Amino acid sequence: MGGGDAVRVGVYVDGFNLYYGAKFLVGGSGRPGWRWLDVRRLSYKLIEEHSPWGSISELRVVYCTARVRADINSPSAPGPREQDIYLRALNASGSVDEIVFGTFVSRVATAPLATANERKRPMLTRPSWPVMLKDAACSADIPEATFMVSVARREEKGSDVNVAAHLLIDVLEQVVDAAVVISNDGDLALAVRKARQRVPLGTINPTKGYTAGALSGSPTEGVGSHWWYQLNPQDLYDSQLPDRVGGLRRPTPW
């Protein structure tokens, strides 16, 4: 891809991966100034600063997310309301071309009680004094017993599939000349690998961790001109929507 060519770029965003990655980048959701994110502005900034491509003739932004549900323990919490304002602001400002919704699931999960070891891997919690289980029949200790616990789980489903599907559809239908994926989800590996065979692709890691190994590769793989970038807090602070977008206002804690 020549340095003087104008390119049509598709940007495919995993909204929850970006949100939670950004939250830890800035040190927690309590810090203001990063959540009212202008995704188009951020995308232009990073492509112009880090890609080897030519100028952008068209930027198509597909934002994949799910509508959060109120916590049953805090039904009046502002999360769903604030998210709705933000999604409306993305549309009203033209920051995105399409918002694609997955689902948000609340459920109860049952699993063995565990703690993380030094490598962040689960270690099952076993009975030991001062908390020990005894066999009711013979009063013998049961040190190998497993504690089972039920926990409330709230999780998003479908954004990774939607990112992969829209990326490949746009590439195969030749809607874009280059693509950017904003996610560090290794489940996107196959879609990313197939896309790199057909168009240059930028991969933006929005988390503090290393880029997922499944998303790494060579700049010369496939058609070449691929690049990788790890988001930093200043990228977020520099890419905010105006405080007012039409009749919508940035939520106070944002």
Coordinates of C-alpha atoms in Angstrom, one line a residue:
M1 CA 0.0 0.0 0.0
G2 CA 1.7 3.2 -1.2
G3 CA 2.3 6.0 1.2
G4 CA 0.5 8.4 -1.1
D5 CA -2.7 6.4 -1.5
A6 CA -5.9 7.3 0.2
V7 CA -7.4 4.3 1.9
R8 CA -10.9 3.4 3.2
V9 CA -10.4 2.1 6.7
G10 CA -12.8 0.0 8.8
V11 CA -12.5 0.2 12.6
Y12 CA -14.0 -2.7 14.6
V13 CA -14.4 -2.0 18.3
D14 CA -15.1 -4.5 21.2
G15 CA -16.8 -1.9 23.4
F16 CA -16.5 -3.9 26.7
N17 CA -12.9 -4.9 26.1
L18 CA -12.1 -1.2 25.4
Y19 CA -14.1 0.0 28.5
Y20 CA -12.6 -2.4 31.0
G21 CA -9.1 -2.1 29.5
A22 CA -9.3 1.7 29.7
K23 CA -10.7 1.6 33.2
F24 CA -7.6 -0.2 34.5
L25 CA -5.3 2.0 32.3
V26 CA -6.4 5.2 34.0
G27 CA -6.6 3.6 37.5
G28 CA -10.3 3.0 38.0
S29 CA -13.7 4.2 36.9
G30 CA -13.8 6.9 39.6
R31 CA -11.3 9.0 37.6
P32 CA -13.1 11.5 35.3
G33 CA -12.2 12.5 31.8
W34 CA -11.8 9.2 29.9
R35 CA -15.3 7.5 29.4
W36 CA -16.9 10.1 27.1
L37 CA -14.7 8.7 24.4
D38 CA -14.9 9.9 20.7
V39 CA -14.1 6.6 19.0
R40 CA -13.8 8.2 15.6
R41 CA -11.4 10.8 16.9
L42 CA -9.3 8.2 18.7
S43 CA -9.2 6.0 15.6
Y44 CA -8.0 8.8 13.3
K45 CA -5.4 9.8 15.8
L46 CA -3.9 6.3 16.2
I47 CA -4.0 5.5 12.5
E48 CA -2.3 8.7 11.5
E49 CA 0.3 8.4 14.2
H50 CA 1.1 4.7 14.0
S51 CA 0.1 3.1 10.7
P52 CA 2.3 3.0 7.6
W53 CA -0.8 3.6 5.4
G54 CA -1.6 6.6 3.2
S55 CA -4.2 9.3 4.0
I56 CA -7.7 8.2 5.0
S57 CA -10.4 8.8 2.4
E58 CA -13.1 7.2 4.5
L59 CA -13.3 5.9 8.1
R60 CA -16.1 3.3 8.9
V61 CA -16.4 2.7 12.7
V62 CA -18.4 -0.3 13.9
Y63 CA -18.9 -0.3 17.7
C64 CA -19.9 -3.7 19.2
T65 CA -21.4 -3.7 22.7
A66 CA -24.4 -4.8 24.7
R67 CA -26.8 -2.9 26.9
V68 CA -26.0 -3.4 30.5
R69 CA -28.7 -4.5 32.9
A70 CA -29.4 -3.0 36.3
D71 CA -27.8 -4.9 39.2
I72 CA -30.6 -6.7 41.1
N73 CA -28.9 -5.5 44.3
S74 CA -28.7 -1.9 43.1
P75 CA -31.6 -1.4 40.7
S76 CA -31.3 2.4 40.7
A77 CA -27.6 2.3 39.9
P78 CA -26.8 4.8 37.1
G79 CA -24.9 2.3 34.8
P80 CA -27.6 1.5 32.3
R81 CA -28.8 5.1 32.1
E82 CA -25.3 6.5 31.6
Q83 CA -24.5 3.9 29.0
D84 CA -27.7 4.8 27.1
I85 CA -26.7 8.5 27.1
Y86 CA -23.2 7.6 25.8
L87 CA -24.5 5.4 23.0
R88 CA -26.9 8.1 21.9
A89 CA -24.1 10.6 21.9
L90 CA -22.0 8.3 19.7
N91 CA -24.7 8.2 17.1
A92 CA -25.6 11.9 17.4
S93 CA -22.0 13.0 17.0
G94 CA -21.2 10.7 14.1
S95 CA -18.5 9.1 16.2
V96 CA -19.6 5.7 15.0
D97 CA -21.3 4.5 11.8
E98 CA -23.0 1.4 13.3
I99 CA -23.6 0.1 16.8
V100 CA -24.0 -3.7 16.9
F101 CA -25.6 -5.2 20.0
G102 CA -24.8 -8.5 21.7
T103 CA -26.5 -9.5 24.9
F104 CA -25.9 -8.9 28.6
V105 CA -26.5 -11.9 30.8
S106 CA -27.1 -12.1 34.6
R107 CA -26.9 -15.5 36.1
V108 CA -25.8 -17.5 39.1
A109 CA -22.8 -19.7 38.6
T110 CA -21.5 -22.5 40.9
A111 CA -17.8 -23.3 41.1
P112 CA -15.1 -24.5 43.4
L113 CA -13.7 -21.9 45.8
A114 CA -10.2 -20.9 44.8
T115 CA -7.5 -18.2 45.2
A116 CA -5.0 -17.1 42.6
N117 CA -1.3 -18.2 42.8
E118 CA 1.6 -16.0 41.9
R119 CA 1.0 -16.7 38.2
K120 CA -2.7 -15.7 38.6
R121 CA -3.8 -19.3 38.1
P122 CA -6.6 -20.8 40.3
M123 CA -5.6 -22.8 43.4
L124 CA -8.5 -24.8 45.0
T125 CA -9.2 -23.9 48.6
R126 CA -9.0 -27.0 50.8
P127 CA -10.2 -27.3 54.4
S128 CA -7.5 -26.6 57.0
W129 CA -7.6 -25.4 60.6
P130 CA -9.1 -23.2 61.9
V131 CA -11.8 -24.2 59.4
M132 CA -12.1 -28.0 58.9
L133 CA -14.8 -30.3 57.6
K134 CA -15.6 -33.5 59.5
D135 CA -17.3 -36.7 58.4
A136 CA -20.6 -36.8 60.3
A137 CA -20.5 -40.6 60.6
C138 CA -17.0 -41.0 62.1
S139 CA -15.9 -37.5 63.1
A140 CA -12.8 -37.8 60.9
D141 CA -11.3 -34.7 59.2
I142 CA -11.9 -34.4 55.5
P143 CA -8.9 -32.3 54.3
E144 CA -9.4 -33.0 50.6
A145 CA -13.0 -31.7 50.5
T146 CA -13.9 -29.0 48.0
F147 CA -15.8 -25.9 48.9
M148 CA -18.5 -25.1 46.4
V149 CA -19.8 -21.6 46.1
S150 CA -22.5 -19.8 44.1
V151 CA -21.8 -16.3 42.8
A152 CA -23.7 -13.8 40.8
R153 CA -22.3 -13.4 37.3
R154 CA -23.0 -10.4 35.0
E155 CA -21.3 -10.7 31.6
E156 CA -21.5 -9.5 28.0
K157 CA -22.0 -12.1 25.2
G158 CA -21.5 -11.7 21.5
S159 CA -19.2 -8.7 21.0
D160 CA -16.3 -10.8 19.9
V161 CA -18.4 -12.6 17.4
N162 CA -19.9 -9.4 16.1
V163 CA -16.4 -7.8 15.7
A164 CA -15.2 -10.8 13.8
A165 CA -18.3 -11.0 11.6
H166 CA -18.3 -7.4 10.6
L167 CA -14.5 -7.3 10.0
L168 CA -14.7 -10.3 7.6
I169 CA -17.9 -9.2 5.9
D170 CA -16.4 -5.7 5.1
V171 CA -13.1 -7.2 4.0
L172 CA -14.6 -9.9 1.8
E173 CA -17.1 -7.4 0.3
Q174 CA -14.2 -5.0 -0.4
V175 CA -15.9 -2.2 1.6
V176 CA -12.5 -1.3 3.2
D177 CA -8.9 -1.2 2.0
A178 CA -7.5 -1.6 5.5
A179 CA -8.9 -2.4 8.9
V180 CA -8.3 -1.8 12.6
V181 CA -9.4 -4.0 15.5
I182 CA -9.6 -2.4 19.0
S183 CA -9.6 -5.4 21.3
N184 CA -7.2 -7.7 23.1
D185 CA -9.5 -10.8 22.9
G186 CA -7.6 -13.8 21.6
D187 CA -10.9 -15.3 20.4
L188 CA -10.6 -13.0 17.4
A189 CA -7.4 -14.8 16.2
L190 CA -9.0 -16.6 13.2
A191 CA -10.8 -13.5 11.9
V192 CA -7.7 -11.4 12.3
R193 CA -5.5 -13.9 10.6
K194 CA -7.9 -14.3 7.7
A195 CA -8.2 -10.5 7.3
R196 CA -4.5 -10.0 7.2
Q197 CA -4.3 -12.2 4.1
R198 CA -6.5 -9.7 2.3
V199 CA -5.9 -6.2 3.8
P200 CA -3.4 -4.4 6.0
L201 CA -4.6 -4.6 9.6
G202 CA -3.8 -2.6 12.7
T203 CA -4.4 -4.2 16.1
I204 CA -4.9 -1.9 19.1
N205 CA -4.6 -3.4 22.6
P206 CA -6.8 -1.3 25.0
T207 CA -5.5 -3.1 28.1
K208 CA -2.5 -2.9 30.5
G209 CA -1.5 -6.5 29.7
Y210 CA 0.6 -7.8 26.9
T211 CA -1.1 -8.1 23.5
A212 CA -2.7 -11.6 23.3
G213 CA -0.3 -14.0 21.7
A214 CA -3.1 -15.1 19.3
L215 CA -3.3 -11.6 18.0
S216 CA 0.4 -11.1 17.4
G217 CA 2.1 -11.7 14.1
S218 CA 4.5 -10.3 11.5
P219 CA 4.1 -6.9 9.8
T220 CA 4.8 -8.7 6.5
E221 CA 2.2 -11.5 6.9
G222 CA -0.3 -11.9 4.1
V223 CA -0.5 -8.6 2.2
G224 CA 1.7 -6.8 4.8
S225 CA 1.7 -3.3 6.3
H226 CA 0.2 -4.6 9.6
W227 CA 0.9 -2.8 12.9
W228 CA 0.3 -3.1 16.6
Y229 CA -0.3 -0.5 19.3
Q230 CA -1.0 -0.5 23.0
L231 CA -3.4 2.2 24.2
N232 CA -2.2 4.6 27.0
P233 CA -4.2 7.0 29.2
Q234 CA -3.3 10.1 27.3
D235 CA -4.9 8.6 24.1
L236 CA -8.2 8.5 26.0
Y237 CA -7.9 12.0 27.5
D238 CA -7.1 13.5 24.1
S239 CA -10.1 11.9 22.4
Q240 CA -13.2 13.0 24.2
L241 CA -16.5 14.1 22.8
P242 CA -17.7 17.7 23.5
D243 CA -19.3 18.0 26.9
R244 CA -22.6 18.6 25.1
V245 CA -23.7 16.6 22.0
G246 CA -27.0 18.0 20.8
G247 CA -29.3 17.7 23.8
L248 CA -27.0 15.2 25.6
R249 CA -24.6 16.1 28.3
R250 CA -21.6 14.1 29.6
P251 CA -22.7 12.4 32.8
T252 CA -21.3 14.2 35.8
P253 CA -18.9 11.5 37.1
W254 CA -17.5 11.0 33.5

